[in-house]
PDB file of C-alpha atoms in Angstrom:
ATOM      1  CA  LEU A   1      10.413 -10.209  -8.035  1.00  0.00           C
ATOM      2  CA  ASP A   2      11.274  -9.244 -11.819  1.00  0.00           C
ATOM      3  CA  VAL A   3      13.299  -6.570 -13.851  1.00  0.00           C
ATOM      4  CA  GLU A   4      10.461  -5.366 -16.872  1.00  0.00           C
ATOM      5  CA  ALA A   5      12.531  -3.171 -18.554  1.00  0.00           C
ATOM      6  CA  PRO A   6      15.503  -0.975 -17.231  1.00  0.00           C
ATOM      7  CA  GLY A   7      13.487   1.943 -14.695  1.00  0.00           C
ATOM      8  CA  VAL A   8      10.733  -1.026 -14.227  1.00  0.00           C
ATOM      9  CA  LEU A   9      10.434  -3.542 -10.990  1.00  0.00           C
ATOM     10  CA  ALA A  10       7.385  -5.851 -11.494  1.00  0.00           C
ATOM     11  CA  MET A  11       6.393  -6.790  -8.066  1.00  0.00           C
ATOM     12  CA  VAL A  12       4.593 -10.649  -8.416  1.00  0.00           C
ATOM     13  CA  PRO A  13       3.664 -11.701  -4.853  1.00  0.00           C
ATOM     14  CA  ASN A  14       2.574 -15.138  -3.880  1.00  0.00           C
ATOM     15  CA  PRO A  15      -1.064 -14.079  -2.303  1.00  0.00           C
ATOM     16  CA  ASN A  16      -0.502 -11.436   1.506  1.00  0.00           C
ATOM     17  CA  VAL A  17      -1.649  -8.832   2.237  1.00  0.00           C
ATOM     18  CA  TRP A  18      -0.580  -5.384   4.700  1.00  0.00           C
ATOM     19  CA  TYR A  19      -3.749  -5.466   6.879  1.00  0.00           C
ATOM     20  CA  GLY A  20      -4.511  -5.744  10.719  1.00  0.00           C
ATOM     21  CA  ALA A  21      -1.721  -7.961  12.091  1.00  0.00           C
ATOM     22  CA  TYR A  22      -1.399  -9.241   8.179  1.00  0.00           C
ATOM     23  CA  ARG A  23       2.128  -8.337   7.099  1.00  0.00           C
ATOM     24  CA  GLY A  24       2.994  -8.494   3.171  1.00  0.00           C
ATOM     25  CA  SER A  25       6.100  -8.394   1.227  1.00  0.00           C
ATOM     26  CA  PHE A  26       7.673  -4.988   1.080  1.00  0.00           C
ATOM     27  CA  LEU A  27      10.780  -3.413  -0.296  1.00  0.00           C
ATOM     28  CA  TYR A  28      12.000  -0.085   1.290  1.00  0.00           C
ATOM     29  CA  LYS A  29      14.693   2.541   2.282  1.00  0.00           C
ATOM     30  CA  THR A  30      14.810   4.169   6.015  1.00  0.00           C
ATOM     31  CA  ILE A  31      14.080   7.809   6.202  1.00  0.00           C
ATOM     32  CA  GLU A  32      14.582  10.035   9.265  1.00  0.00           C
ATOM     33  CA  GLY A  33      12.504  13.210   8.758  1.00  0.00           C
ATOM     34  CA  ASP A  34      10.732  14.868   5.792  1.00  0.00           C
ATOM     35  CA  PHE A  35      10.681  13.201   2.598  1.00  0.00           C
ATOM     36  CA  VAL A  36       8.891  13.100  -0.930  1.00  0.00           C
ATOM     37  CA  VAL A  37       8.189   9.000  -2.744  1.00  0.00           C
ATOM     38  CA  THR A  38       6.139   8.669  -6.237  1.00  0.00           C
ATOM     39  CA  THR A  39       6.234   6.267  -7.448  1.00  0.00           C
ATOM     40  CA  ARG A  40       4.270   5.083 -11.232  1.00  0.00           C
ATOM     41  CA  VAL A  41       1.943   2.113 -10.251  1.00  0.00           C
ATOM     42  CA  LYS A  42       0.079  -0.330 -13.192  1.00  0.00           C
ATOM     43  CA  VAL A  43      -1.982  -2.925 -11.790  1.00  0.00           C
ATOM     44  CA  SER A  44      -2.824  -5.786 -13.343  1.00  0.00           C
ATOM     45  CA  GLY A  45      -4.018  -9.459 -13.795  1.00  0.00           C
ATOM     46  CA  ARG A  46      -0.263 -13.050 -13.081  1.00  0.00           C
ATOM     47  CA  ASP A  47      -0.315 -13.340 -17.120  1.00  0.00           C
ATOM     48  CA  GLY A  48       0.449  -9.110 -17.449  1.00  0.00           C
ATOM     49  CA  THR A  49      -2.772  -8.045 -18.586  1.00  0.00           C
ATOM     50  CA  GLY A  50      -6.465  -7.011 -17.734  1.00  0.00           C
ATOM     51  CA  THR A  51      -7.197  -6.022 -14.104  1.00  0.00           C
ATOM     52  CA  PRO A  52      -6.012  -8.593 -10.721  1.00  0.00           C
ATOM     53  CA  ASP A  53      -8.634 -11.511 -10.879  1.00  0.00           C
ATOM     54  CA  ARG A  54      -8.546 -11.796  -6.654  1.00  0.00           C
ATOM     55  CA  SER A  55      -9.911  -8.786  -4.468  1.00  0.00           C
ATOM     56  CA  GLY A  56      -6.921  -7.544  -2.176  1.00  0.00           C
ATOM     57  CA  SER A  57      -4.912  -7.243  -5.396  1.00  0.00           C
ATOM     58  CA  VAL A  58      -3.154  -4.171  -4.293  1.00  0.00           C
ATOM     59  CA  ALA A  59       0.145  -2.192  -5.331  1.00  0.00           C
ATOM     60  CA  GLY A  60       1.616   1.306  -4.100  1.00  0.00           C
ATOM     61  CA  LEU A  61       3.150   3.304  -1.371  1.00  0.00           C
ATOM     62  CA  LEU A  62       4.194   2.122   1.992  1.00  0.00           C
ATOM     63  CA  VAL A  63       5.055   3.796   5.038  1.00  0.00           C
ATOM     64  CA  ARG A  64       5.566   2.045   8.428  1.00  0.00           C
ATOM     65  CA  ALA A  65       6.941   2.347  12.020  1.00  0.00           C
ATOM     66  CA  PRO A  66       7.413  -1.036  13.130  1.00  0.00           C
ATOM     67  CA  ARG A  67       7.684  -1.972  16.956  1.00  0.00           C
ATOM     68  CA  ASP A  68      10.474  -2.357  18.822  1.00  0.00           C
ATOM     69  CA  ASP A  69       9.514  -5.688  19.763  1.00  0.00           C
ATOM     70  CA  GLY A  70       9.093  -7.266  16.176  1.00  0.00           C
ATOM     71  CA  ARG A  71       5.657  -7.456  16.784  1.00  0.00           C
ATOM     72  CA  THR A  72       2.739  -6.304  14.594  1.00  0.00           C
ATOM     73  CA  ASP A  73      -0.443  -5.365  17.326  1.00  0.00           C
ATOM     74  CA  GLY A  74      -0.324  -1.501  17.279  1.00  0.00           C
ATOM     75  CA  GLU A  75       2.308  -1.261  14.773  1.00  0.00           C
ATOM     76  CA  LYS A  76       1.301   2.033  12.746  1.00  0.00           C
ATOM     77  CA  PHE A  77       1.371   1.611   8.862  1.00  0.00           C
ATOM     78  CA  VAL A  78      -0.378   3.620   6.398  1.00  0.00           C
ATOM     79  CA  PHE A  79      -0.266   2.137   2.464  1.00  0.00           C
ATOM     80  CA  HIS A  80      -1.273   4.099  -0.965  1.00  0.00           C
ATOM     81  CA  GLY A  81      -2.265   2.501  -3.891  1.00  0.00           C
ATOM     82  CA  LEU A  82      -3.893   1.157  -6.745  1.00  0.00           C
ATOM     83  CA  GLY A  83      -5.829  -1.731  -7.593  1.00  0.00           C
ATOM     84  CA  ARG A  84      -8.995  -4.173  -6.548  1.00  0.00           C
ATOM     85  CA  MET A  85     -10.355  -4.214  -2.716  1.00  0.00           C
ATOM     86  CA  GLU A  86     -14.512  -6.020  -3.594  1.00  0.00           C
ATOM     87  CA  ALA A  87     -15.363  -5.142  -6.782  1.00  0.00           C
ATOM     88  CA  PRO A  88     -13.716  -6.628  -9.870  1.00  0.00           C
ATOM     89  CA  GLU A  89     -13.126  -2.566 -11.160  1.00  0.00           C
ATOM     90  CA  THR A  90      -9.493  -0.616 -10.167  1.00  0.00           C
ATOM     91  CA  CYS A  91     -10.194   1.730  -7.670  1.00  0.00           C
ATOM     92  CA  LEU A  92      -7.755   3.806  -5.648  1.00  0.00           C
ATOM     93  CA  PHE A  93      -7.330   3.362  -1.495  1.00  0.00           C
ATOM     94  CA  ALA A  94      -4.962   3.936   2.084  1.00  0.00           C
ATOM     95  CA  VAL A  95      -5.213   0.959   4.495  1.00  0.00           C
ATOM     96  CA  LYS A  96      -3.542   2.868   7.878  1.00  0.00           C
ATOM     97  CA  THR A  97      -3.077   1.514  11.252  1.00  0.00           C
ATOM     98  CA  VAL A  98      -2.606   4.890  12.295  1.00  0.00           C
ATOM     99  CA  PRO A  99      -5.041   6.164  15.072  1.00  0.00           C
ATOM    100  CA  GLY A 100      -7.001   8.781  14.329  1.00  0.00           C
ATOM    101  CA  ALA A 101      -7.054   7.911  10.501  1.00  0.00           C
ATOM    102  CA  ARG A 102      -9.643   6.229   8.676  1.00  0.00           C
ATOM    103  CA  PRO A 103      -9.362   4.141   5.794  1.00  0.00           C
ATOM    104  CA  TRP A 104     -10.647   5.334   2.659  1.00  0.00           C
ATOM    105  CA  ALA A 105     -11.320   4.394  -1.347  1.00  0.00           C
ATOM    106  CA  GLU A 106     -12.317   5.937  -4.180  1.00  0.00           C
ATOM    107  CA  ARG A 107     -13.065   4.320  -7.338  1.00  0.00           C
ATOM    108  CA  SER A 108     -10.562   5.440 -10.323  1.00  0.00           C
ATOM    109  CA  PRO A 109     -11.224   7.202 -12.932  1.00  0.00           C
ATOM    110  CA  SER A 110     -12.271   4.794 -16.173  1.00  0.00           C
ATOM    111  CA  GLY A 111     -11.342   1.932 -14.111  1.00  0.00           C
ATOM    112  CA  SER A 112      -8.152   3.064 -14.999  1.00  0.00           C
ATOM    113  CA  SER A 113      -5.324   0.400 -13.884  1.00  0.00           C
ATOM    114  CA  GLU A 114      -2.338   2.656 -13.970  1.00  0.00           C
ATOM    115  CA  ALA A 115      -1.946   5.917 -11.919  1.00  0.00           C
ATOM    116  CA  GLU A 116       1.433   7.598 -10.452  1.00  0.00           C
ATOM    117  CA  LEU A 117       1.071   7.841  -6.494  1.00  0.00           C
ATOM    118  CA  GLN A 118       2.940  10.233  -4.479  1.00  0.00           C
ATOM    119  CA  LEU A 119       3.108   9.966  -0.119  1.00  0.00           C
ATOM    120  CA  ALA A 120       5.059  13.169   1.729  1.00  0.00           C
ATOM    121  CA  ARG A 121       5.520  13.864   4.813  1.00  0.00           C
ATOM    122  CA  LEU A 122       6.112  17.714   6.120  1.00  0.00           C
ATOM    123  CA  GLY A 123       6.239  17.702   9.512  1.00  0.00           C
ATOM    124  CA  LYS A 124       3.790  15.937  10.926  1.00  0.00           C
ATOM    125  CA  GLY A 125       1.708  15.830   8.193  1.00  0.00           C
ATOM    126  CA  LEU A 126       1.442  12.872   6.014  1.00  0.00           C
ATOM    127  CA  TYR A 127       0.086  13.523   2.620  1.00  0.00           C
ATOM    128  CA  LEU A 128      -1.628  10.868   0.077  1.00  0.00           C
ATOM    129  CA  LEU A 129      -1.157  12.662  -3.750  1.00  0.00           C
ATOM    130  CA  ALA A 130      -2.166  10.646  -6.668  1.00  0.00           C
ATOM    131  CA  LYS A 131      -2.155  11.724 -10.421  1.00  0.00           C
ATOM    132  CA  PHE A 132      -4.003  10.213 -14.034  1.00  0.00           C
ATOM    133  CA  ASP A 133      -3.206  10.038 -17.436  1.00  0.00           C
ATOM    134  CA  GLY A 134      -3.883  13.109 -18.506  1.00  0.00           C
ATOM    135  CA  ASP A 135      -4.705  14.535 -15.103  1.00  0.00           C
ATOM    136  CA  ARG A 136      -2.895  16.769 -12.572  1.00  0.00           C
ATOM    137  CA  TRP A 137      -1.501  15.605  -8.999  1.00  0.00           C
ATOM    138  CA  ARG A 138      -4.488  16.010  -6.766  1.00  0.00           C
ATOM    139  CA  VAL A 139      -4.474  15.648  -2.743  1.00  0.00           C
ATOM    140  CA  ARG A 140      -6.600  12.316  -2.257  1.00  0.00           C
ATOM    141  CA  TRP A 141      -5.924  11.679   1.398  1.00  0.00           C
ATOM    142  CA  LYS A 142      -4.464  13.734   4.186  1.00  0.00           C
ATOM    143  CA  LEU A 143      -3.707  13.417   8.046  1.00  0.00           C
ATOM    144  CA  SER A 144      -2.733  16.272   9.882  1.00  0.00           C
ATOM    145  CA  ASP A 145      -1.358  15.008  12.591  1.00  0.00           C
ATOM    146  CA  ALA A 146       0.143  10.900  11.710  1.00  0.00           C
ATOM    147  CA  ALA A 147       1.547  10.861  15.626  1.00  0.00           C
ATOM    148  CA  LEU A 148       4.226   9.126  13.591  1.00  0.00           C
ATOM    149  CA  PRO A 149       8.044   9.289  14.781  1.00  0.00           C
ATOM    150  CA  ARG A 150      10.369  10.736  12.922  1.00  0.00           C
ATOM    151  CA  THR A 151      12.401   7.369  11.660  1.00  0.00           C
ATOM    152  CA  LEU A 152      10.554   5.041   9.171  1.00  0.00           C
ATOM    153  CA  GLN A 153      10.694   2.755   6.864  1.00  0.00           C
ATOM    154  CA  VAL A 154       9.232   3.734   3.485  1.00  0.00           C
ATOM    155  CA  GLY A 155       8.971   2.424   0.704  1.00  0.00           C
ATOM    156  CA  LEU A 156       7.128  -0.403  -2.495  1.00  0.00           C
ATOM    157  CA  ALA A 157       4.519  -2.913  -1.602  1.00  0.00           C
ATOM    158  CA  ALA A 158       1.859  -5.501  -3.721  1.00  0.00           C
ATOM    159  CA  CYS A 159      -0.667  -7.170  -2.442  1.00  0.00           C
ATOM    160  CA  THR A 160      -2.870  -9.820  -3.548  1.00  0.00           C
ATOM    161  CA  ASP A 161      -4.996 -12.553  -2.619  1.00  0.00           C
ATOM    162  CA  TRP A 162      -7.104 -11.207   0.604  1.00  0.00           C
ATOM    163  CA  PRO A 163      -9.723 -14.492   0.040  1.00  0.00           C
ATOM    164  CA  THR A 164      -6.705 -17.033   0.758  1.00  0.00           C
ATOM    165  CA  VAL A 165      -4.541 -14.797   3.029  1.00  0.00           C
ATOM    166  CA  GLU A 166      -8.258 -14.432   5.858  1.00  0.00           C
ATOM    167  CA  ARG A 167      -8.381 -18.010   6.119  1.00  0.00           C
ATOM    168  CA  LEU A 168      -4.912 -17.757   8.413  1.00  0.00           C
ATOM    169  CA  THR A 169      -4.395 -16.350  11.544  1.00  0.00           C
ATOM    170  CA  PRO A 170      -2.037 -14.101  11.921  1.00  0.00           C
ATOM    171  CA  GLU A 171      -0.115 -15.644  13.500  1.00  0.00           C
ATOM    172  CA  ALA A 172      -0.141 -19.039  10.894  1.00  0.00           C
ATOM    173  CA  TYR A 173       0.643 -16.743   7.689  1.00  0.00           C
ATOM    174  CA  GLU A 174       3.854 -14.951   9.456  1.00  0.00           C
ATOM    175  CA  SER A 175       5.599 -18.770  10.185  1.00  0.00           C
ATOM    176  CA  ARG A 176       4.365 -20.305   6.467  1.00  0.00           C
ATOM    177  CA  VAL A 177       4.762 -18.920   2.664  1.00  0.00           C
ATOM    178  CA  VAL A 178       1.069 -19.157   1.575  1.00  0.00           C
ATOM    179  CA  ALA A 179       1.591 -20.272  -2.449  1.00  0.00           C
TER     180      ALA A 179
END
């Protein structure tokens, strides 16, 4: 975590992911009711240039409804991000654990590694929007009935290096720092 320039936050994570029962880095604020959160995301390799080297290297907005008992199984979250999944090209994606929602991914235009992302909750709806340079805002994914509680954690998440993380069980992963 570093402050690159005024108004810029750089997150350089150790191997971590938001997937299934795995939980990664997350800077959040607890919000009640409707909200709109917007950020500009630029993903790159660890040296700050090019596209990420490792699959699962992504950054973006995350909304989470943690369980009261601290367990992660059955927890609800939606992660709207930009980064590298399996292929070396960057893509826009959504990962979810909300019942009734399907994961989604699409290639970013011209392999762009920069975009503005927006996550909006309006009533029971959850909307994920994105805008690339020279483009307009577009709804990329939506849940009509997100079945999320009124109070949520909403913020920024950055993940990297799924191949390293997947070698560990979620329990082993949560009990130590992966370097």
